[in-house]
mmCIF file of C-alpha atoms in Angstrom:
data_model
loop_
_atom_site.group_PDB
_atom_site.id
_atom_site.type_symbol
_atom_site.label_atom_id
_atom_site.label_comp_id
_atom_site.label_asym_id
_atom_site.label_seq_id
_atom_site.Cartn_x
_atom_site.Cartn_y
_atom_site.Cartn_z
ATOM 1 C CA MET A 1 10.037 137.393 95.503
ATOM 2 C CA ALA A 2 7.742 136.049 92.798
ATOM 3 C CA GLU A 3 5.725 132.990 93.781
ATOM 4 C CA SER A 4 5.534 131.127 90.475
ATOM 5 C CA THR A 5 7.777 128.112 90.026
ATOM 6 C CA SER A 6 9.126 125.870 87.300
ATOM 7 C CA THR A 7 10.700 122.441 87.359
ATOM 8 C CA SER A 8 14.333 122.132 86.296
ATOM 9 C CA THR A 9 15.759 119.182 84.375
ATOM 10 C CA SER A 10 16.833 117.719 87.731
ATOM 11 C CA GLY A 11 13.227 117.789 88.931
ATOM 12 C CA VAL A 12 13.853 120.491 91.516
ATOM 13 C CA ALA A 13 11.301 123.291 91.671
ATOM 14 C CA ALA A 14 12.850 126.694 90.988
ATOM 15 C CA LYS A 15 11.298 130.054 91.798
ATOM 16 C CA LEU A 16 10.646 132.232 88.771
ATOM 17 C CA LEU A 17 11.636 135.847 89.177
ATOM 18 C CA LYS A 18 11.126 139.207 87.556
ATOM 19 C CA ILE A 19 14.660 140.455 86.940
ATOM 20 C CA VAL A 20 16.048 143.774 85.733
ATOM 21 C CA VAL A 21 19.414 143.596 83.951
ATOM 22 C CA PHE A 22 21.764 146.546 83.504
ATOM 23 C CA GLY A 23 24.626 146.115 81.033
ATOM 24 C CA ALA A 24 22.512 143.758 78.945
ATOM 25 C CA THR A 25 24.347 144.540 75.687
ATOM 26 C CA GLY A 26 27.777 143.753 77.141
ATOM 27 C CA ARG A 27 29.482 140.367 77.013
ATOM 28 C CA THR A 28 28.425 139.246 80.479
ATOM 29 C CA GLY A 29 25.066 141.004 80.399
ATOM 30 C CA LYS A 30 24.036 139.218 77.215
ATOM 31 C CA GLU A 31 24.714 135.917 78.946
ATOM 32 C CA VAL A 32 22.742 136.975 82.010
ATOM 33 C CA VAL A 33 19.732 137.766 79.824
ATOM 34 C CA LYS A 34 20.059 134.561 77.799
ATOM 35 C CA GLN A 35 20.471 132.262 80.782
ATOM 36 C CA ALA A 36 17.781 133.973 82.847
ATOM 37 C CA LEU A 37 15.299 133.461 80.030
ATOM 38 C CA GLU A 38 16.364 129.822 79.710
ATOM 39 C CA LYS A 39 15.544 129.382 83.403
ATOM 40 C CA GLY A 40 12.075 130.795 82.812
ATOM 41 C CA HIS A 41 12.580 134.167 84.488
ATOM 42 C CA HIS A 42 10.970 137.337 83.176
ATOM 43 C CA VAL A 43 13.707 139.785 82.190
ATOM 44 C CA THR A 44 13.663 143.542 81.716
ATOM 45 C CA ALA A 45 16.824 144.803 80.010
ATOM 46 C CA VAL A 46 17.612 148.480 80.611
ATOM 47 C CA VAL A 47 19.876 149.680 77.804
ATOM 48 C CA ARG A 48 20.860 152.956 76.191
ATOM 49 C CA THR A 49 20.508 151.549 72.677
ATOM 50 C CA PRO A 50 17.644 149.037 72.360
ATOM 51 C CA GLU A 51 18.714 148.137 68.814
ATOM 52 C CA LYS A 52 21.799 146.434 70.266
ATOM 53 C CA VAL A 53 19.706 143.815 72.048
ATOM 54 C CA ASP A 54 19.816 140.852 69.675
ATOM 55 C CA ILE A 55 17.649 138.466 71.711
ATOM 56 C CA GLN A 56 13.918 138.168 71.139
ATOM 57 C CA HIS A 57 11.778 136.316 73.661
ATOM 58 C CA GLU A 58 8.230 136.531 74.981
ATOM 59 C CA ASN A 59 9.582 136.981 78.523
ATOM 60 C CA LEU A 60 12.024 139.757 77.571
ATOM 61 C CA THR A 61 11.163 143.444 77.798
ATOM 62 C CA VAL A 62 13.663 146.012 76.535
ATOM 63 C CA VAL A 63 13.567 149.472 78.100
ATOM 64 C CA GLN A 64 15.605 152.417 76.878
ATOM 65 C CA GLY A 65 17.352 154.029 79.819
ATOM 66 C CA ASP A 66 20.630 155.405 81.100
ATOM 67 C CA ALA A 67 22.050 153.873 84.293
ATOM 68 C CA CYS A 68 23.431 157.309 85.165
ATOM 69 C CA ASP A 69 19.914 158.809 85.235
ATOM 70 C CA VAL A 70 17.408 157.153 87.567
ATOM 71 C CA GLU A 71 14.471 159.005 86.038
ATOM 72 C CA SER A 72 15.090 157.250 82.730
ATOM 73 C CA PHE A 73 14.574 153.762 84.147
ATOM 74 C CA ALA A 74 12.897 153.957 87.579
ATOM 75 C CA SER A 75 9.509 152.813 86.285
ATOM 76 C CA ALA A 76 11.109 149.643 84.869
ATOM 77 C CA LEU A 77 11.880 148.479 88.425
ATOM 78 C CA GLU A 78 8.263 148.484 89.558
ATOM 79 C CA GLY A 79 7.159 145.054 90.757
ATOM 80 C CA LYS A 80 10.541 143.427 90.177
ATOM 81 C CA ASP A 81 12.306 140.893 92.413
ATOM 82 C CA ALA A 82 15.974 141.558 91.715
ATOM 83 C CA VAL A 83 18.451 143.715 89.820
ATOM 84 C CA LEU A 84 21.552 142.251 88.158
ATOM 85 C CA SER A 85 24.237 144.634 86.928
ATOM 86 C CA SER A 86 27.237 143.844 84.766
ATOM 87 C CA LEU A 87 27.876 147.478 83.865
ATOM 88 C CA GLY A 88 31.449 148.376 83.022
ATOM 89 C CA VAL A 89 33.582 151.182 81.670
ATOM 90 C CA TYR A 90 37.166 151.651 80.512
ATOM 91 C CA ALA A 91 39.437 153.881 82.570
ATOM 92 C CA ASN A 92 43.094 153.938 83.593
ATOM 93 C CA VAL A 93 45.451 155.707 85.963
ATOM 94 C CA PHE A 94 45.408 158.766 83.704
ATOM 95 C CA ASN A 95 41.643 158.697 83.197
ATOM 96 C CA PRO A 96 39.859 158.075 86.520
ATOM 97 C CA THR A 97 36.159 157.363 86.646
ATOM 98 C CA THR A 98 33.165 157.674 88.954
ATOM 99 C CA PHE A 99 31.024 155.455 86.738
ATOM 100 C CA TYR A 100 30.524 152.666 89.272
ATOM 101 C CA THR A 101 29.571 154.866 92.220
ATOM 102 C CA THR A 102 27.372 157.048 90.021
ATOM 103 C CA THR A 103 25.437 154.162 88.500
ATOM 104 C CA PHE A 104 25.110 152.449 91.872
ATOM 105 C CA ASN A 105 23.625 155.586 93.408
ATOM 106 C CA GLU A 106 21.110 155.913 90.584
ATOM 107 C CA ILE A 107 20.156 152.226 90.581
ATOM 108 C CA ALA A 108 19.858 152.192 94.381
ATOM 109 C CA GLN A 109 17.528 155.198 94.216
ATOM 110 C CA GLY A 110 15.319 153.405 91.726
ATOM 111 C CA MET A 111 15.324 150.255 93.836
ATOM 112 C CA ARG A 112 14.336 152.115 97.003
ATOM 113 C CA LYS A 113 11.569 153.943 95.171
ATOM 114 C CA ASN A 114 10.125 150.623 94.020
ATOM 115 C CA LYS A 115 10.924 148.645 97.190
ATOM 116 C CA VAL A 116 13.309 146.280 95.393
ATOM 117 C CA THR A 117 16.052 145.047 97.739
ATOM 118 C CA ARG A 118 18.010 142.327 95.888
ATOM 119 C CA LEU A 119 21.070 143.437 93.880
ATOM 120 C CA VAL A 120 23.822 141.371 92.256
ATOM 121 C CA THR A 121 26.660 143.391 90.766
ATOM 122 C CA VAL A 122 29.984 142.634 89.091
ATOM 123 C CA THR A 123 33.303 144.227 90.034
ATOM 124 C CA SER A 124 36.702 142.518 89.770
ATOM 125 C CA TRP A 125 39.384 140.472 91.461
ATOM 126 C CA CYS A 126 41.512 142.450 93.933
ATOM 127 C CA THR A 127 39.481 145.628 94.277
ATOM 128 C CA ARG A 128 41.009 145.984 97.734
ATOM 129 C CA PRO A 129 43.935 144.418 99.624
ATOM 130 C CA GLY A 130 43.545 140.750 100.524
ATOM 131 C CA PRO A 131 45.791 137.896 101.699
ATOM 132 C CA ASN A 132 45.457 135.929 98.455
ATOM 133 C CA ASN A 133 45.582 138.792 95.972
ATOM 134 C CA SER A 134 47.348 138.130 92.693
ATOM 135 C CA TRP A 135 50.748 139.847 92.505
ATOM 136 C CA PHE A 136 50.236 140.384 88.778
ATOM 137 C CA VAL A 137 47.005 142.275 89.381
ATOM 138 C CA GLU A 138 48.401 144.236 92.333
ATOM 139 C CA TRP A 139 51.745 145.244 90.828
ATOM 140 C CA ILE A 140 51.146 145.323 87.058
ATOM 141 C CA LEU A 141 47.498 145.630 86.059
ATOM 142 C CA LYS A 142 46.230 147.915 88.822
ATOM 143 C CA PRO A 143 49.017 150.530 88.817
ATOM 144 C CA PHE A 144 49.390 150.808 85.045
ATOM 145 C CA PHE A 145 46.092 149.802 83.480
ATOM 146 C CA LEU A 146 43.208 149.407 85.910
ATOM 147 C CA ASN A 147 43.744 151.875 88.732
ATOM 148 C CA GLY A 148 40.932 154.203 87.691
ATOM 149 C CA VAL A 149 38.442 151.358 87.354
ATOM 150 C CA ILE A 150 39.511 149.386 90.424
ATOM 151 C CA LYS A 151 39.537 152.442 92.677
ATOM 152 C CA ASN A 152 35.963 153.333 91.812
ATOM 153 C CA MET A 153 34.840 149.703 92.044
ATOM 154 C CA ALA A 154 36.266 149.615 95.575
ATOM 155 C CA GLU A 155 34.414 152.807 96.442
ATOM 156 C CA MET A 156 31.184 151.263 95.193
ATOM 157 C CA GLU A 157 31.809 148.115 97.224
ATOM 158 C CA GLU A 158 32.276 150.209 100.356
ATOM 159 C CA MET A 159 28.941 151.890 99.668
ATOM 160 C CA LEU A 160 27.289 148.488 99.338
ATOM 161 C CA GLU A 161 28.808 147.205 102.561
ATOM 162 C CA SER A 162 27.729 150.285 104.520
ATOM 163 C CA SER A 163 24.158 150.180 103.181
ATOM 164 C CA ASP A 164 21.116 149.452 105.335
ATOM 165 C CA PRO A 165 20.501 145.662 105.353
ATOM 166 C CA ASP A 166 16.765 146.278 105.462
ATOM 167 C CA LEU A 167 16.930 148.266 102.222
ATOM 168 C CA LEU A 168 19.636 146.470 100.240
ATOM 169 C CA ASN A 169 20.572 142.805 100.015
ATOM 170 C CA TYR A 170 23.593 142.695 97.718
ATOM 171 C CA THR A 171 26.029 140.161 96.317
ATOM 172 C CA ILE A 172 29.328 141.333 94.820
ATOM 173 C CA VAL A 173 30.736 139.069 92.088
ATOM 174 C CA ARG A 174 34.489 139.512 91.536
ATOM 175 C CA PRO A 175 35.647 137.721 88.364
ATOM 176 C CA CYS A 176 39.202 137.485 87.085
ATOM 177 C CA GLY A 177 39.988 138.025 83.390
ATOM 178 C CA LEU A 178 36.836 137.648 81.314
ATOM 179 C CA THR A 179 36.795 135.614 78.115
ATOM 180 C CA LEU A 180 34.204 134.584 75.564
ATOM 181 C CA GLY A 181 33.115 130.972 75.475
ATOM 182 C CA GLU A 182 30.443 128.526 76.538
ATOM 183 C CA LYS A 183 29.148 128.001 80.038
ATOM 184 C CA THR A 184 31.259 125.231 81.570
ATOM 185 C CA GLY A 185 30.230 125.212 85.225
ATOM 186 C CA ASN A 186 33.888 124.448 85.897
ATOM 187 C CA TYR A 187 34.774 127.350 88.162
ATOM 188 C CA LYS A 188 35.601 128.079 91.786
ATOM 189 C CA VAL A 189 33.812 130.566 94.029
ATOM 190 C CA GLU A 190 35.455 131.896 97.186
ATOM 191 C CA GLU A 191 34.384 134.614 99.554
ATOM 192 C CA GLY A 192 36.951 137.409 99.415
ATOM 193 C CA GLN A 193 39.083 139.320 96.947
ATOM 194 C CA CYS A 194 40.841 136.630 94.902
ATOM 195 C CA ASN A 195 40.768 132.912 94.168
ATOM 196 C CA THR A 196 43.406 130.333 95.013
ATOM 197 C CA GLY A 197 44.210 127.249 92.957
ATOM 198 C CA THR A 198 42.515 128.507 89.799
ATOM 199 C CA THR A 199 43.353 129.966 86.430
ATOM 200 C CA SER A 200 43.197 133.730 85.927
ATOM 201 C CA ARG A 201 40.427 133.442 83.336
ATOM 202 C CA ILE A 202 36.705 132.744 83.317
ATOM 203 C CA THR A 203 34.065 132.882 80.601
ATOM 204 C CA CYS A 204 31.396 135.555 80.761
ATOM 205 C CA ALA A 205 28.874 132.720 80.520
ATOM 206 C CA ASP A 206 30.163 131.166 83.742
ATOM 207 C CA VAL A 207 30.029 134.536 85.512
ATOM 208 C CA ALA A 208 26.404 134.908 84.410
ATOM 209 C CA ASP A 209 25.694 131.387 85.642
ATOM 210 C CA PHE A 210 26.961 132.260 89.116
ATOM 211 C CA MET A 211 25.152 135.601 89.193
ATOM 212 C CA LEU A 212 21.857 133.815 88.649
ATOM 213 C CA LYS A 213 22.719 131.120 91.199
ATOM 214 C CA THR A 214 23.119 133.771 93.885
ATOM 215 C CA LEU A 215 19.386 134.430 93.590
ATOM 216 C CA GLU A 216 18.590 130.843 94.569
ATOM 217 C CA SER A 217 20.148 130.804 98.053
ATOM 218 C CA ASN A 218 20.618 133.221 100.940
ATOM 219 C CA GLU A 219 24.193 131.988 101.490
ATOM 220 C CA TYR A 220 25.387 134.753 99.147
ATOM 221 C CA ASP A 221 23.513 137.592 100.837
ATOM 222 C CA ARG A 222 25.506 140.767 101.634
ATOM 223 C CA LYS A 223 28.841 139.171 100.742
ATOM 224 C CA GLY A 224 31.467 139.414 98.008
ATOM 225 C CA PHE A 225 32.846 136.442 96.090
ATOM 226 C CA ALA A 226 35.847 135.931 93.830
ATOM 227 C CA ILE A 227 35.229 133.645 90.861
ATOM 228 C CA ALA A 228 37.668 132.035 88.418
ATOM 229 C CA GLY A 229 37.880 129.102 86.048
ATOM 230 C CA LEU A 230 39.549 125.826 86.997
#
């Protein structure tokens, strides 16, 4: 990890990192970039269309690349401390996808090549069976609307969990329904597939907030966490 530090408004020294963000033009990815820069991190955004990046900052580097093609972005990972991915795609029961496993394979290749081990990636509530899973997600959304996406997310999660701990230190972030809005900090994080005692919504800004927090403590290492607004 990078050795430089800054002092937060609370007076606590925070380590400054060199971060690569995939999905930086999406709703959550934009927030990851914005908040990471606010914390003083150096950010490299890997995007297919650089013109869509509407943030300008001295600590932001925009690299044109395709997450499905490691050769297009591998050099951007050199010397970096962590990779944060909020990549997503639309698919349904009639239109399955391999987007998540494909992009993970490519990103993991680039990370290994550059000896980067820290990865934070977004999936969803209820990717796999769990004791607290939402009935609405399990019986309505997954079968009729999200099966293609959820199935491939679950396959990616299994790949993460079976990875070599010496080569990959991951955190899986499983949000519920994403909404636009300000960062509130008013959310609940639980290890597992689904939250209890929460709403079924969370702002993309709050998801980004948690993604960045996972870089500040080893309590989130090689685990998956559900996150939802209160």
